[in-house]
PDB file of C-alpha atoms in Angstrom:
ATOM      1  CA  MET A   1      22.094 -56.986  77.029  1.00  0.00           C
ATOM      2  CA  ALA A   2      19.000 -56.531  79.230  1.00  0.00           C
ATOM      3  CA  GLU A   3      21.134 -56.733  82.368  1.00  0.00           C
ATOM      4  CA  THR A   4      23.343 -53.923  81.061  1.00  0.00           C
ATOM      5  CA  ILE A   5      20.360 -51.667  80.380  1.00  0.00           C
ATOM      6  CA  VAL A   6      18.786 -52.380  83.786  1.00  0.00           C
ATOM      7  CA  SER A   7      22.052 -51.830  85.649  1.00  0.00           C
ATOM      8  CA  THR A   8      22.703 -48.579  83.725  1.00  0.00           C
ATOM      9  CA  LEU A   9      19.223 -47.320  84.626  1.00  0.00           C
ATOM     10  CA  LEU A  10      19.721 -48.351  88.254  1.00  0.00           C
ATOM     11  CA  VAL A  11      23.096 -46.595  88.487  1.00  0.00           C
ATOM     12  CA  GLY A  12      21.583 -43.519  86.810  1.00  0.00           C
ATOM     13  CA  MET A  13      18.720 -43.358  89.329  1.00  0.00           C
ATOM     14  CA  VAL A  14      21.107 -43.760  92.264  1.00  0.00           C
ATOM     15  CA  LEU A  15      23.373 -41.055  90.830  1.00  0.00           C
ATOM     16  CA  VAL A  16      20.456 -38.623  90.385  1.00  0.00           C
ATOM     17  CA  GLY A  17      19.311 -39.327  93.959  1.00  0.00           C
ATOM     18  CA  THR A  18      22.814 -38.733  95.267  1.00  0.00           C
ATOM     19  CA  ILE A  19      23.137 -35.440  93.391  1.00  0.00           C
ATOM     20  CA  GLN A  20      19.762 -34.310  94.741  1.00  0.00           C
ATOM     21  CA  LEU A  21      20.955 -35.158  98.257  1.00  0.00           C
ATOM     22  CA  VAL A  22      24.376 -33.499  97.942  1.00  0.00           C
ATOM     23  CA  GLY A  23      22.999 -30.150  96.674  1.00  0.00           C
ATOM     24  CA  PRO A  24      21.075 -29.242  99.852  1.00  0.00           C
ATOM     25  CA  VAL A  25      23.925 -30.497 102.048  1.00  0.00           C
ATOM     26  CA  VAL A  26      26.406 -28.211 100.285  1.00  0.00           C
ATOM     27  CA  ARG A  27      23.972 -25.275 100.458  1.00  0.00           C
ATOM     28  CA  SER A  28      23.333 -25.852 104.174  1.00  0.00           C
ATOM     29  CA  GLY A  29      27.087 -25.874 104.733  1.00  0.00           C
ATOM     30  CA  THR A  30      27.285 -22.458 103.061  1.00  0.00           C
ATOM     31  CA  VAL A  31      24.431 -21.169 105.223  1.00  0.00           C
ATOM     32  CA  MET A  32      26.183 -22.440 108.355  1.00  0.00           C
ATOM     33  CA  SER A  33      29.426 -20.826 107.203  1.00  0.00           C
ATOM     34  CA  ASP A  34      27.631 -17.501 106.632  1.00  0.00           C
ATOM     35  CA  LYS A  35      26.054 -17.691 110.096  1.00  0.00           C
ATOM     36  CA  LEU A  36      29.465 -18.322 111.634  1.00  0.00           C
ATOM     37  CA  VAL A  37      30.987 -15.337 109.809  1.00  0.00           C
ATOM     38  CA  ALA A  38      28.065 -13.095 110.822  1.00  0.00           C
ATOM     39  CA  THR A  39      28.284 -14.197 114.455  1.00  0.00           C
ATOM     40  CA  ASN A  40      32.022 -13.607 114.604  1.00  0.00           C
ATOM     41  CA  LEU A  41      31.749 -10.179 112.958  1.00  0.00           C
ATOM     42  CA  ALA A  42      29.091  -9.091 115.450  1.00  0.00           C
ATOM     43  CA  ARG A  43      31.002 -10.568 118.396  1.00  0.00           C
ATOM     44  CA  GLU A  44      34.260  -8.849 117.425  1.00  0.00           C
ATOM     45  CA  LEU A  45      32.634  -5.415 117.212  1.00  0.00           C
ATOM     46  CA  SER A  46      30.547  -6.002 120.356  1.00  0.00           C
ATOM     47  CA  GLU A  47      33.715  -6.804 122.284  1.00  0.00           C
ATOM     48  CA  GLU A  48      35.355  -3.646 120.967  1.00  0.00           C
ATOM     49  CA  VAL A  49      32.372  -1.545 122.077  1.00  0.00           C
ATOM     50  CA  SER A  50      32.169  -3.250 125.481  1.00  0.00           C
ATOM     51  CA  ILE A  51      35.613  -2.056 126.589  1.00  0.00           C
ATOM     52  CA  LYS A  52      34.750   1.624 125.997  1.00  0.00           C
ATOM     53  CA  TYR A  53      33.489   4.058 128.632  1.00  0.00           C
ATOM     54  CA  PHE A  54      29.737   4.261 129.205  1.00  0.00           C
ATOM     55  CA  THR A  55      29.907   8.067 128.971  1.00  0.00           C
ATOM     56  CA  SER A  56      32.562  10.269 127.480  1.00  0.00           C
ATOM     57  CA  PRO A  57      35.497  10.767 129.856  1.00  0.00           C
ATOM     58  CA  LYS A  58      36.064  14.185 128.264  1.00  0.00           C
ATOM     59  CA  SER A  59      32.638  15.780 128.589  1.00  0.00           C
ATOM     60  CA  GLY A  60      31.414  14.682 131.995  1.00  0.00           C
ATOM     61  CA  ASP A  61      28.469  12.533 132.965  1.00  0.00           C
ATOM     62  CA  LEU A  62      26.007  13.079 130.133  1.00  0.00           C
ATOM     63  CA  GLU A  63      26.726  12.262 126.538  1.00  0.00           C
ATOM     64  CA  PHE A  64      24.439  12.662 123.591  1.00  0.00           C
ATOM     65  CA  ILE A  65      24.162   9.662 121.335  1.00  0.00           C
ATOM     66  CA  GLY A  66      25.416  10.365 117.882  1.00  0.00           C
ATOM     67  CA  ASP A  67      28.638  12.103 118.911  1.00  0.00           C
ATOM     68  CA  GLU A  68      30.896  11.619 115.919  1.00  0.00           C
ATOM     69  CA  THR A  69      34.626  11.250 116.132  1.00  0.00           C
ATOM     70  CA  GLU A  70      36.776  11.491 113.025  1.00  0.00           C
ATOM     71  CA  SER A  71      38.432   8.123 113.377  1.00  0.00           C
ATOM     72  CA  ARG A  72      37.142   4.947 114.984  1.00  0.00           C
ATOM     73  CA  ASP A  73      40.426   4.308 116.769  1.00  0.00           C
ATOM     74  CA  LEU A  74      39.746   7.560 118.689  1.00  0.00           C
ATOM     75  CA  TYR A  75      36.318   6.432 119.938  1.00  0.00           C
ATOM     76  CA  ASP A  76      36.395   6.659 123.730  1.00  0.00           C
ATOM     77  CA  ASP A  77      32.803   5.790 124.685  1.00  0.00           C
ATOM     78  CA  ILE A  78      30.014   3.599 123.353  1.00  0.00           C
ATOM     79  CA  ASP A  79      27.963   6.524 122.015  1.00  0.00           C
ATOM     80  CA  ASP A  80      30.655   7.169 119.419  1.00  0.00           C
ATOM     81  CA  TYR A  81      29.715   3.899 117.704  1.00  0.00           C
ATOM     82  CA  ASN A  82      26.127   4.966 116.995  1.00  0.00           C
ATOM     83  CA  GLY A  83      25.564   4.965 113.247  1.00  0.00           C
ATOM     84  CA  LEU A  84      28.789   3.151 112.427  1.00  0.00           C
ATOM     85  CA  SER A  85      28.323   1.251 109.177  1.00  0.00           C
ATOM     86  CA  ASN A  86      31.089  -0.403 107.175  1.00  0.00           C
ATOM     87  CA  SER A  87      30.896  -2.457 104.007  1.00  0.00           C
ATOM     88  CA  PRO A  88      33.062  -4.393 103.813  1.00  0.00           C
ATOM     89  CA  PRO A  89      33.659  -4.500 107.575  1.00  0.00           C
ATOM     90  CA  GLN A  90      36.684  -2.682 108.965  1.00  0.00           C
ATOM     91  CA  LEU A  91      38.877  -3.112 112.010  1.00  0.00           C
ATOM     92  CA  SER A  92      39.267  -0.234 114.473  1.00  0.00           C
ATOM     93  CA  ASP A  93      42.419   0.936 112.681  1.00  0.00           C
ATOM     94  CA  LYS A  94      40.325   1.332 109.490  1.00  0.00           C
ATOM     95  CA  SER A  95      41.949  -1.635 107.771  1.00  0.00           C
ATOM     96  CA  VAL A  96      39.358  -3.209 105.490  1.00  0.00           C
ATOM     97  CA  MET A  97      38.486  -6.893 105.737  1.00  0.00           C
ATOM     98  CA  THR A  98      38.790  -7.367 101.975  1.00  0.00           C
ATOM     99  CA  ASN A  99      37.882 -11.054 102.159  1.00  0.00           C
ATOM    100  CA  LEU A 100      34.417 -10.027 103.405  1.00  0.00           C
ATOM    101  CA  ALA A 101      33.274  -7.962 100.421  1.00  0.00           C
ATOM    102  CA  GLY A 102      29.488  -7.945 100.349  1.00  0.00           C
ATOM    103  CA  TRP A 103      29.216  -8.014 104.152  1.00  0.00           C
ATOM    104  CA  ARG A 104      28.120  -4.999 106.239  1.00  0.00           C
ATOM    105  CA  ARG A 105      28.378  -4.230 109.951  1.00  0.00           C
ATOM    106  CA  THR A 106      26.268  -1.548 111.613  1.00  0.00           C
ATOM    107  CA  VAL A 107      25.888  -0.280 115.165  1.00  0.00           C
ATOM    108  CA  LYS A 108      22.921   1.422 116.811  1.00  0.00           C
ATOM    109  CA  VAL A 109      23.148   2.887 120.324  1.00  0.00           C
ATOM    110  CA  GLU A 110      19.959   3.954 122.112  1.00  0.00           C
ATOM    111  CA  HIS A 111      18.969   5.180 125.555  1.00  0.00           C
ATOM    112  CA  VAL A 112      16.320   2.812 126.916  1.00  0.00           C
ATOM    113  CA  GLU A 113      13.828   2.842 129.783  1.00  0.00           C
ATOM    114  CA  LEU A 114      15.092   1.402 133.047  1.00  0.00           C
ATOM    115  CA  SER A 115      11.782  -0.332 133.718  1.00  0.00           C
ATOM    116  CA  ASN A 116      11.480  -1.703 130.173  1.00  0.00           C
ATOM    117  CA  PRO A 117      14.779  -1.936 128.249  1.00  0.00           C
ATOM    118  CA  THR A 118      12.943  -2.883 125.052  1.00  0.00           C
ATOM    119  CA  ASN A 119      11.631   0.697 124.800  1.00  0.00           C
ATOM    120  CA  ALA A 120      13.999   3.344 123.476  1.00  0.00           C
ATOM    121  CA  THR A 121      13.804   6.877 124.843  1.00  0.00           C
ATOM    122  CA  GLY A 122      15.150  10.126 123.493  1.00  0.00           C
ATOM    123  CA  SER A 123      16.783  11.151 126.743  1.00  0.00           C
ATOM    124  CA  TYR A 124      19.458   9.976 129.153  1.00  0.00           C
ATOM    125  CA  THR A 125      18.241   7.232 131.511  1.00  0.00           C
ATOM    126  CA  GLY A 126      21.489   5.658 132.643  1.00  0.00           C
ATOM    127  CA  LEU A 127      20.837   2.592 130.488  1.00  0.00           C
ATOM    128  CA  LYS A 128      21.816   2.084 126.848  1.00  0.00           C
ATOM    129  CA  ARG A 129      21.149  -0.643 124.310  1.00  0.00           C
ATOM    130  CA  VAL A 130      23.830  -1.381 121.733  1.00  0.00           C
ATOM    131  CA  THR A 131      22.734  -3.355 118.677  1.00  0.00           C
ATOM    132  CA  VAL A 132      25.350  -4.734 116.290  1.00  0.00           C
ATOM    133  CA  THR A 133      24.091  -6.186 113.016  1.00  0.00           C
TER     134      THR A 133
END
């Protein structure tokens, strides 16, 4: 009888320890999965932006950031992406990524100083920073 009680207690302690170990492992897997989704969402939109013209091919050399186009599939230069924010994220053809409800993608385009690209300026410098979050 004593052996049964001791072995039951021992199994119970091992089981509790295992459950305490599995919880953080499962949560860290979810965190890693979320980081992978976030990275891929940012990469996909960054690649889309990177194939666009630096300045608008329609209006000449200078383009003001914040130029809005009705539809994202008509964006022709990187400035058009400034202020883009979708939740849930969308593809360029406006199809919604319904499996990513609760996620948001935003884009910020800024002119930056040539000598210090970490500093944004309000005027054209020939250098732009595109931030996708």
